[in-house]
Amino acid sequence: MDRLELQKLRDLPIEGVAERLGLRVSRHKSLCPFHDDHHASMSFKVSKNTFRCFVCGASGGPIDLVMRHLNFDFKAACRWLADEHNIILADESSKFQDSGFKSEVKPFDASRYERFFERPWLNEEARRFLFYERRLDPRVVRWCRLTSWKDKQGVPWLQIPYYNREGKLVGIQNRNLVRGALPRFRFPQGSQCGIYNLPVLNLLRPGEQLFITEGCSDCWAMLSAGHKAIAIPSATLLTKKDVELLETWNQKHETTFHMYPDRDEPGERLFLQLQKVLPSLVHHQLPLGCKDFGEYYLKISHNFP
Ligand SMILES: [Zn+2]
């Protein structure tokens, strides 16, 4: 891992990291997970991106928080943070570095992977995940060209291709299909997994609605519910190019943008951040008991056979 990557992890918003770990952050405070706390003794300093418990003295940055909370060593904590935030660590290139080669992040080699998505194949684990657990519409799974494979250890992965507007393969996200297993995600070198499902823009009619979701699984749910949708990885990770694409699209087309933010503080924060880019973004409220659109979709699709 190089210094730039490490800095990316250290810059991940501390409160967002705490929430991903399952802490409930409210007004820059939460219960401290490192002692038997009943009074929200842990506080977060957004300006310094640190946490500190006034009772037990635990303190540090995002990586420290993950290390302590999950009982991980430094490397495992970095890996976890990267996976959780779709950050690509150049661990392949660091292998070469160790053996004396100069490290260089190679660009994504689409020609190596394109053929996998020409004839998608779903193994049993993938079918169970997509059709049984998520109840996705098979037409959506075909449109997204989802495919699957097993690695040498026999671990099943779902392979999710990212295309640009012109339909060119620009990146791949591999999702571990073993529940709870780490790493959850893996990206081939140089993958650019920014906005997901960009080819859908070519199908939009003037004035039509476009939903913005967080992450591809909510996007599949939204598509299965009959809406046109794209997904963003997360607001902090939107690149300048992605922001420009959204802004230009908004200025040139009569698309109306819609969003069902996750029913929590990060969800609302993401909505507000996106609203700065897309001022007309329409807020939809998820019903109580549904924390994201994926869950809501499961509820509404429950009535279908
Ligand atoms: Zn404490």
PDB file of C-alpha atoms in Angstrom, residues 29-32 37-43 54:
ATOM      1  CA  LYS A  29     -21.134  11.418  20.086  1.00  0.00           C
ATOM      2  CA  SER A  30     -21.773   7.726  20.539  1.00  0.00           C
ATOM      3  CA  LEU A  31     -21.644   5.021  23.181  1.00  0.00           C
ATOM      4  CA  CYS A  32     -18.055   3.882  23.601  1.00  0.00           C
ATOM      5  CA  ASP A  37     -20.800   2.740  28.460  1.00  0.00           C
ATOM      6  CA  HIS A  38     -24.279   4.154  29.076  1.00  0.00           C
ATOM      7  CA  HIS A  39     -23.681   7.848  28.502  1.00  0.00           C
ATOM      8  CA  ALA A  40     -22.244   8.353  25.004  1.00  0.00           C
ATOM      9  CA  SER A  41     -18.734   9.035  26.290  1.00  0.00           C
ATOM     10  CA  MET A  42     -17.148   8.762  22.893  1.00  0.00           C
ATOM     11  CA  SER A  43     -16.909  11.960  20.926  1.00  0.00           C
ATOM     12  CA  PHE A  54     -13.530  10.542  27.955  1.00  0.00           C
TER      13      PHE A  54
END
